[in-house]
């Protein structure tokens, strides 16, 4: 058996999907013949970024290989250069089911997404990471039930476990001061609308108004400059600049430092396509989770 795992976008992405691809590759490489292949965009994609989502073909490709797209974007290649057998992981249907995602899309973006969905419909088989997403794929995309399989995510327990001796390293590397007498909260994710960070900040503002002390470590990139601008504006409006630290992206092997030195993981999101691996990782590190 030979599997080709499709890369679309940065190979070194620290996102949940980026980790998903890396984990699949590492877990399968001793079981089957597996290779990472790239999407080849149309000529001119470097001048018009939207063309990055319309690959002309994959390279390298060996006929007969099982081609696995690890996300929706890039699946449009099936419309003009189809591969079979071919499967795709659908983490979520985003804009189709989440009103908050509508803020992300102009008409051109929506058309790009619709073409990816059209490509998804030409896959032989779909993998989803929850029965909830499976139900949406069957309902919204009209996929036959036998062609959609739920495959739950797991946790790498070699990396995510309680690490009580990491506080000094965490403070030194990230320039943090973690007081012993203040509850430490952690949230890992971007700041796009569906992540519902504003609701979390408004809840924290209520606690601050009641005299409660806390420190929130917000880990992960913003997901776009306009969302970081919005977050900073919300922090100023709610007078939370001293209580919230925007840490930025961190490597996988240092995420347990944050989980292991906090008192609570908070997850306010409206929709999590990757089954919210950060919640499972926090639990694996012995950290209680409060989630919507």
mmCIF file of C-alpha atoms in Angstrom:
data_model
loop_
_atom_site.group_PDB
_atom_site.id
_atom_site.type_symbol
_atom_site.label_atom_id
_atom_site.label_comp_id
_atom_site.label_asym_id
_atom_site.label_seq_id
_atom_site.Cartn_x
_atom_site.Cartn_y
_atom_site.Cartn_z
ATOM 1 C CA UNK A 1 0.000 0.000 0.000
ATOM 2 C CA UNK A 2 1.281 3.454 -0.917
ATOM 3 C CA UNK A 3 -0.194 6.651 0.519
ATOM 4 C CA UNK A 4 0.449 10.188 -0.700
ATOM 5 C CA UNK A 5 -0.241 12.784 1.970
ATOM 6 C CA UNK A 6 -1.060 16.113 0.368
ATOM 7 C CA UNK A 7 0.562 19.295 1.648
ATOM 8 C CA UNK A 8 -1.360 22.481 0.969
ATOM 9 C CA UNK A 9 0.235 25.587 2.413
ATOM 10 C CA UNK A 10 3.161 25.733 4.805
ATOM 11 C CA UNK A 11 4.844 22.428 5.629
ATOM 12 C CA UNK A 12 5.881 23.811 8.998
ATOM 13 C CA UNK A 13 2.472 25.120 10.017
ATOM 14 C CA UNK A 14 1.859 25.130 13.778
ATOM 15 C CA UNK A 15 -1.898 24.987 13.225
ATOM 16 C CA UNK A 16 -4.059 22.056 14.279
ATOM 17 C CA UNK A 17 -4.275 20.842 10.672
ATOM 18 C CA UNK A 18 -0.512 21.136 10.316
ATOM 19 C CA UNK A 19 -0.029 18.949 13.357
ATOM 20 C CA UNK A 20 -2.692 16.531 12.112
ATOM 21 C CA UNK A 21 -0.732 15.965 8.909
ATOM 22 C CA UNK A 22 2.583 15.545 10.713
ATOM 23 C CA UNK A 23 1.092 13.027 13.136
ATOM 24 C CA UNK A 24 -0.500 10.943 10.363
ATOM 25 C CA UNK A 25 2.819 10.848 8.534
ATOM 26 C CA UNK A 26 4.829 9.852 11.598
ATOM 27 C CA UNK A 27 2.341 7.146 12.675
ATOM 28 C CA UNK A 28 2.043 5.551 9.229
ATOM 29 C CA UNK A 29 5.617 5.694 7.996
ATOM 30 C CA UNK A 30 6.554 2.375 9.577
ATOM 31 C CA UNK A 31 3.328 0.663 8.492
ATOM 32 C CA UNK A 32 2.888 1.602 4.829
ATOM 33 C CA UNK A 33 4.835 3.334 2.103
ATOM 34 C CA UNK A 34 3.984 6.993 2.590
ATOM 35 C CA UNK A 35 5.196 10.155 0.936
ATOM 36 C CA UNK A 36 4.363 13.819 1.294
ATOM 37 C CA UNK A 37 3.304 15.394 -1.996
ATOM 38 C CA UNK A 38 2.699 19.038 -2.832
ATOM 39 C CA UNK A 39 -0.044 20.898 -4.625
ATOM 40 C CA UNK A 40 1.241 22.763 -7.676
ATOM 41 C CA UNK A 41 -0.658 26.055 -8.085
ATOM 42 C CA UNK A 42 -1.570 27.747 -11.334
ATOM 43 C CA UNK A 43 1.032 29.982 -12.889
ATOM 44 C CA UNK A 44 0.786 33.452 -11.413
ATOM 45 C CA UNK A 45 -0.241 32.314 -7.915
ATOM 46 C CA UNK A 46 2.638 34.284 -6.437
ATOM 47 C CA UNK A 47 1.008 37.435 -7.819
ATOM 48 C CA UNK A 48 -2.589 36.499 -6.976
ATOM 49 C CA UNK A 49 -2.726 34.624 -3.677
ATOM 50 C CA UNK A 50 -6.219 33.191 -4.270
ATOM 51 C CA UNK A 51 -4.762 31.007 -7.046
ATOM 52 C CA UNK A 52 -2.857 29.092 -4.360
ATOM 53 C CA UNK A 53 -6.128 27.287 -3.662
ATOM 54 C CA UNK A 54 -6.429 25.971 -7.222
ATOM 55 C CA UNK A 55 -3.685 23.398 -7.819
ATOM 56 C CA UNK A 56 -3.091 22.213 -11.370
ATOM 57 C CA UNK A 57 -1.790 18.845 -10.129
ATOM 58 C CA UNK A 58 0.189 17.112 -7.395
ATOM 59 C CA UNK A 59 3.877 16.307 -7.371
ATOM 60 C CA UNK A 60 5.348 13.808 -7.147
ATOM 61 C CA UNK A 61 2.534 11.345 -7.856
ATOM 62 C CA UNK A 62 2.645 7.611 -8.450
ATOM 63 C CA UNK A 63 -0.367 6.056 -10.161
ATOM 64 C CA UNK A 64 -2.324 3.736 -7.891
ATOM 65 C CA UNK A 65 -1.356 5.520 -4.685
ATOM 66 C CA UNK A 66 -4.041 6.436 -2.178
ATOM 67 C CA UNK A 67 -4.106 10.234 -2.251
ATOM 68 C CA UNK A 68 -5.099 11.803 1.068
ATOM 69 C CA UNK A 69 -5.985 15.482 1.315
ATOM 70 C CA UNK A 70 -5.684 16.431 4.976
ATOM 71 C CA UNK A 71 -7.975 19.455 4.601
ATOM 72 C CA UNK A 72 -10.604 20.915 2.276
ATOM 73 C CA UNK A 73 -8.441 23.608 0.697
ATOM 74 C CA UNK A 74 -6.733 22.345 -2.458
ATOM 75 C CA UNK A 75 -9.380 19.700 -3.119
ATOM 76 C CA UNK A 76 -10.534 21.674 -6.176
ATOM 77 C CA UNK A 77 -7.837 19.848 -8.169
ATOM 78 C CA UNK A 78 -10.337 16.969 -8.405
ATOM 79 C CA UNK A 79 -12.418 19.084 -10.807
ATOM 80 C CA UNK A 80 -9.812 19.179 -13.599
ATOM 81 C CA UNK A 81 -7.127 16.651 -12.628
ATOM 82 C CA UNK A 82 -8.872 13.962 -10.592
ATOM 83 C CA UNK A 83 -6.973 11.367 -8.566
ATOM 84 C CA UNK A 84 -8.321 7.970 -7.557
ATOM 85 C CA UNK A 85 -8.406 6.406 -5.079
ATOM 86 C CA UNK A 86 -8.628 9.679 -3.192
ATOM 87 C CA UNK A 87 -9.842 10.595 0.276
ATOM 88 C CA UNK A 88 -10.048 13.840 2.217
ATOM 89 C CA UNK A 89 -10.305 14.728 5.855
ATOM 90 C CA UNK A 90 -13.095 17.224 6.518
ATOM 91 C CA UNK A 91 -12.374 18.946 9.818
ATOM 92 C CA UNK A 92 -15.493 21.097 9.619
ATOM 93 C CA UNK A 93 -17.746 22.829 7.105
ATOM 94 C CA UNK A 94 -16.949 26.266 8.481
ATOM 95 C CA UNK A 95 -18.807 28.927 6.572
ATOM 96 C CA UNK A 96 -21.626 26.527 5.655
ATOM 97 C CA UNK A 97 -22.619 25.941 9.280
ATOM 98 C CA UNK A 98 -21.000 28.693 11.366
ATOM 99 C CA UNK A 99 -22.481 32.204 11.069
ATOM 100 C CA UNK A 100 -19.363 33.758 12.600
ATOM 101 C CA UNK A 101 -17.338 32.558 9.618
ATOM 102 C CA UNK A 102 -19.417 34.730 7.309
ATOM 103 C CA UNK A 103 -17.300 37.670 8.491
ATOM 104 C CA UNK A 104 -14.245 36.022 6.954
ATOM 105 C CA UNK A 105 -15.571 35.784 3.439
ATOM 106 C CA UNK A 106 -16.125 38.196 0.585
ATOM 107 C CA UNK A 107 -17.905 36.893 -2.558
ATOM 108 C CA UNK A 108 -14.600 35.820 -4.135
ATOM 109 C CA UNK A 109 -13.523 33.927 -1.003
ATOM 110 C CA UNK A 110 -16.897 32.183 -0.872
ATOM 111 C CA UNK A 111 -16.595 31.103 -4.505
ATOM 112 C CA UNK A 112 -13.120 29.706 -3.789
ATOM 113 C CA UNK A 113 -14.561 27.723 -0.887
ATOM 114 C CA UNK A 114 -17.484 26.473 -2.996
ATOM 115 C CA UNK A 115 -15.039 25.105 -5.585
ATOM 116 C CA UNK A 116 -13.155 23.257 -2.848
ATOM 117 C CA UNK A 117 -16.456 21.719 -1.729
ATOM 118 C CA UNK A 118 -17.170 20.700 -5.333
ATOM 119 C CA UNK A 119 -13.794 18.953 -5.344
ATOM 120 C CA UNK A 120 -14.563 17.251 -2.042
ATOM 121 C CA UNK A 121 -17.724 15.772 -3.568
ATOM 122 C CA UNK A 122 -15.545 13.932 -6.102
ATOM 123 C CA UNK A 123 -13.519 12.146 -3.442
ATOM 124 C CA UNK A 124 -13.995 8.401 -3.087
ATOM 125 C CA UNK A 125 -14.197 8.578 0.686
ATOM 126 C CA UNK A 126 -14.204 11.159 3.480
ATOM 127 C CA UNK A 127 -12.724 11.009 6.956
ATOM 128 C CA UNK A 128 -14.187 13.211 9.688
ATOM 129 C CA UNK A 129 -13.115 13.586 13.303
ATOM 130 C CA UNK A 130 -16.480 13.548 15.033
ATOM 131 C CA UNK A 131 -19.974 12.168 14.504
ATOM 132 C CA UNK A 132 -21.211 15.766 14.618
ATOM 133 C CA UNK A 133 -19.130 16.683 11.562
ATOM 134 C CA UNK A 134 -20.117 13.402 9.901
ATOM 135 C CA UNK A 135 -23.786 14.302 10.219
ATOM 136 C CA UNK A 136 -23.169 17.731 8.713
ATOM 137 C CA UNK A 137 -21.205 16.287 5.772
ATOM 138 C CA UNK A 138 -24.006 13.833 4.995
ATOM 139 C CA UNK A 139 -26.702 16.522 5.332
ATOM 140 C CA UNK A 140 -24.985 19.506 3.705
ATOM 141 C CA UNK A 141 -22.942 17.738 1.008
ATOM 142 C CA UNK A 142 -25.240 14.820 0.279
ATOM 143 C CA UNK A 143 -22.543 12.214 0.825
ATOM 144 C CA UNK A 144 -23.694 8.620 1.189
ATOM 145 C CA UNK A 145 -23.328 7.469 4.782
ATOM 146 C CA UNK A 146 -21.091 4.538 3.863
ATOM 147 C CA UNK A 147 -18.574 6.929 2.268
ATOM 148 C CA UNK A 148 -18.025 9.000 5.432
ATOM 149 C CA UNK A 149 -16.072 7.502 8.326
ATOM 150 C CA UNK A 150 -15.524 9.016 11.771
ATOM 151 C CA UNK A 151 -11.906 8.656 12.913
ATOM 152 C CA UNK A 152 -11.372 10.255 16.302
ATOM 153 C CA UNK A 153 -8.234 12.206 17.126
ATOM 154 C CA UNK A 154 -5.863 11.077 19.838
ATOM 155 C CA UNK A 155 -3.251 12.634 22.092
ATOM 156 C CA UNK A 156 0.503 12.098 21.957
ATOM 157 C CA UNK A 157 1.092 11.046 25.566
ATOM 158 C CA UNK A 158 4.835 11.066 24.977
ATOM 159 C CA UNK A 159 4.589 14.847 24.734
ATOM 160 C CA UNK A 160 1.433 15.784 26.626
ATOM 161 C CA UNK A 161 1.677 14.807 30.271
ATOM 162 C CA UNK A 162 2.006 16.790 33.538
ATOM 163 C CA UNK A 163 5.380 18.562 33.561
ATOM 164 C CA UNK A 164 5.618 20.247 36.939
ATOM 165 C CA UNK A 165 9.278 21.233 36.631
ATOM 166 C CA UNK A 166 8.880 23.585 33.669
ATOM 167 C CA UNK A 167 7.777 26.853 35.288
ATOM 168 C CA UNK A 168 11.206 28.481 35.260
ATOM 169 C CA UNK A 169 11.837 27.523 31.627
ATOM 170 C CA UNK A 170 8.398 28.844 30.632
ATOM 171 C CA UNK A 171 8.918 32.176 32.350
ATOM 172 C CA UNK A 172 12.423 32.644 31.003
ATOM 173 C CA UNK A 173 11.754 31.777 27.373
ATOM 174 C CA UNK A 174 8.502 33.725 27.032
ATOM 175 C CA UNK A 175 9.295 36.605 29.360
ATOM 176 C CA UNK A 176 6.438 35.759 31.696
ATOM 177 C CA UNK A 177 5.894 36.299 35.397
ATOM 178 C CA UNK A 178 3.537 33.694 36.825
ATOM 179 C CA UNK A 179 2.532 34.683 40.361
ATOM 180 C CA UNK A 180 1.771 31.871 42.791
ATOM 181 C CA UNK A 181 -1.280 33.583 44.283
ATOM 182 C CA UNK A 182 -3.161 34.350 41.022
ATOM 183 C CA UNK A 183 -5.110 31.734 39.007
ATOM 184 C CA UNK A 184 -3.485 31.122 35.619
ATOM 185 C CA UNK A 185 -5.833 30.521 32.680
ATOM 186 C CA UNK A 186 -4.730 29.254 29.265
ATOM 187 C CA UNK A 187 -6.385 29.354 25.849
ATOM 188 C CA UNK A 188 -4.717 27.974 22.706
ATOM 189 C CA UNK A 189 -6.087 29.040 19.340
ATOM 190 C CA UNK A 190 -6.400 31.900 16.896
ATOM 191 C CA UNK A 191 -8.597 34.977 17.236
ATOM 192 C CA UNK A 192 -10.983 34.575 14.312
ATOM 193 C CA UNK A 193 -14.696 35.170 15.027
ATOM 194 C CA UNK A 194 -15.689 31.531 15.524
ATOM 195 C CA UNK A 195 -13.142 31.256 18.341
ATOM 196 C CA UNK A 196 -15.391 33.546 20.384
ATOM 197 C CA UNK A 197 -12.474 35.153 22.206
ATOM 198 C CA UNK A 198 -14.460 38.345 22.744
ATOM 199 C CA UNK A 199 -16.996 36.460 24.865
ATOM 200 C CA UNK A 200 -14.180 35.066 27.011
ATOM 201 C CA UNK A 201 -12.684 38.518 27.495
ATOM 202 C CA UNK A 202 -16.063 39.998 28.413
ATOM 203 C CA UNK A 203 -16.546 37.228 30.982
ATOM 204 C CA UNK A 204 -13.122 37.968 32.441
ATOM 205 C CA UNK A 205 -13.982 41.663 32.612
ATOM 206 C CA UNK A 206 -17.007 40.760 34.723
ATOM 207 C CA UNK A 207 -14.780 38.766 37.079
ATOM 208 C CA UNK A 208 -12.336 41.651 37.311
ATOM 209 C CA UNK A 209 -15.203 43.974 38.173
ATOM 210 C CA UNK A 210 -16.061 41.644 41.044
ATOM 211 C CA UNK A 211 -12.551 41.922 42.413
ATOM 212 C CA UNK A 212 -11.274 38.568 41.157
ATOM 213 C CA UNK A 213 -7.630 38.304 40.093
ATOM 214 C CA UNK A 214 -6.379 36.131 37.224
ATOM 215 C CA UNK A 215 -3.889 35.951 34.370
ATOM 216 C CA UNK A 216 -4.877 34.639 30.930
ATOM 217 C CA UNK A 217 -2.151 33.292 28.639
ATOM 218 C CA UNK A 218 -3.541 33.397 25.109
ATOM 219 C CA UNK A 219 -1.333 31.064 23.024
ATOM 220 C CA UNK A 220 -1.341 30.946 19.216
ATOM 221 C CA UNK A 221 -1.297 33.344 16.294
ATOM 222 C CA UNK A 222 -4.149 35.711 15.560
ATOM 223 C CA UNK A 223 -5.216 34.124 12.258
ATOM 224 C CA UNK A 224 -5.033 37.515 10.559
ATOM 225 C CA UNK A 225 -3.953 41.069 11.322
ATOM 226 C CA UNK A 226 -7.507 42.386 11.551
ATOM 227 C CA UNK A 227 -8.346 39.871 14.276
ATOM 228 C CA UNK A 228 -5.293 40.822 16.333
ATOM 229 C CA UNK A 229 -6.291 44.481 15.975
ATOM 230 C CA UNK A 230 -9.763 43.553 17.204
ATOM 231 C CA UNK A 231 -8.359 41.637 20.169
ATOM 232 C CA UNK A 232 -6.150 44.552 21.188
ATOM 233 C CA UNK A 233 -9.106 46.926 20.896
ATOM 234 C CA UNK A 234 -11.212 44.624 23.082
ATOM 235 C CA UNK A 235 -8.459 44.401 25.685
ATOM 236 C CA UNK A 236 -8.239 48.199 25.821
ATOM 237 C CA UNK A 237 -12.021 48.626 25.948
ATOM 238 C CA UNK A 238 -12.361 46.090 28.749
ATOM 239 C CA UNK A 239 -9.232 47.321 30.583
ATOM 240 C CA UNK A 240 -7.626 43.866 30.523
ATOM 241 C CA UNK A 241 -4.170 44.725 29.141
ATOM 242 C CA UNK A 242 -2.522 43.702 32.426
ATOM 243 C CA UNK A 243 -4.516 40.500 32.857
ATOM 244 C CA UNK A 244 -4.091 39.008 29.351
ATOM 245 C CA UNK A 245 -0.793 38.076 27.684
ATOM 246 C CA UNK A 246 -0.758 37.409 23.913
ATOM 247 C CA UNK A 247 1.979 34.788 23.744
ATOM 248 C CA UNK A 248 1.920 33.872 20.035
ATOM 249 C CA UNK A 249 2.664 30.504 18.460
ATOM 250 C CA UNK A 250 4.791 27.982 20.329
ATOM 251 C CA UNK A 251 6.292 24.640 19.241
ATOM 252 C CA UNK A 252 4.431 21.448 20.120
ATOM 253 C CA UNK A 253 7.020 20.317 22.644
ATOM 254 C CA UNK A 254 6.563 23.496 24.694
ATOM 255 C CA UNK A 255 2.758 23.548 24.788
ATOM 256 C CA UNK A 256 2.762 21.197 27.810
ATOM 257 C CA UNK A 257 4.669 23.888 29.712
ATOM 258 C CA UNK A 258 1.631 26.143 29.509
ATOM 259 C CA UNK A 259 -0.874 23.420 30.384
ATOM 260 C CA UNK A 260 1.244 22.140 33.274
ATOM 261 C CA UNK A 261 1.668 25.546 34.914
ATOM 262 C CA UNK A 262 -1.937 26.732 34.695
ATOM 263 C CA UNK A 263 -4.996 26.250 36.867
ATOM 264 C CA UNK A 264 -7.662 26.111 34.147
ATOM 265 C CA UNK A 265 -7.940 25.700 30.380
ATOM 266 C CA UNK A 266 -10.703 27.837 28.862
ATOM 267 C CA UNK A 267 -12.230 27.090 25.453
ATOM 268 C CA UNK A 268 -14.960 29.528 24.345
ATOM 269 C CA UNK A 269 -15.177 28.566 20.665
ATOM 270 C CA UNK A 270 -18.372 28.192 18.652
ATOM 271 C CA UNK A 271 -17.046 25.486 16.315
ATOM 272 C CA UNK A 272 -13.912 23.356 16.471
ATOM 273 C CA UNK A 273 -13.162 21.330 13.375
ATOM 274 C CA UNK A 274 -10.172 19.447 14.763
ATOM 275 C CA UNK A 275 -12.204 18.122 17.712
ATOM 276 C CA UNK A 276 -10.332 20.709 19.753
ATOM 277 C CA UNK A 277 -7.104 18.872 20.300
ATOM 278 C CA UNK A 278 -6.025 21.556 22.766
ATOM 279 C CA UNK A 279 -8.787 20.504 25.181
ATOM 280 C CA UNK A 280 -7.615 16.894 25.060
ATOM 281 C CA UNK A 281 -3.984 17.941 25.400
ATOM 282 C CA UNK A 282 -4.799 20.067 28.434
ATOM 283 C CA UNK A 283 -6.614 17.159 30.068
ATOM 284 C CA UNK A 284 -3.677 14.876 29.292
ATOM 285 C CA UNK A 285 -1.474 17.342 31.197
ATOM 286 C CA UNK A 286 -3.800 17.175 34.212
ATOM 287 C CA UNK A 287 -5.393 20.587 33.582
ATOM 288 C CA UNK A 288 -9.155 21.042 34.138
ATOM 289 C CA UNK A 289 -11.065 22.288 31.097
ATOM 290 C CA UNK A 290 -13.959 24.731 30.895
ATOM 291 C CA UNK A 291 -15.484 24.654 27.389
ATOM 292 C CA UNK A 292 -18.530 25.916 25.574
#
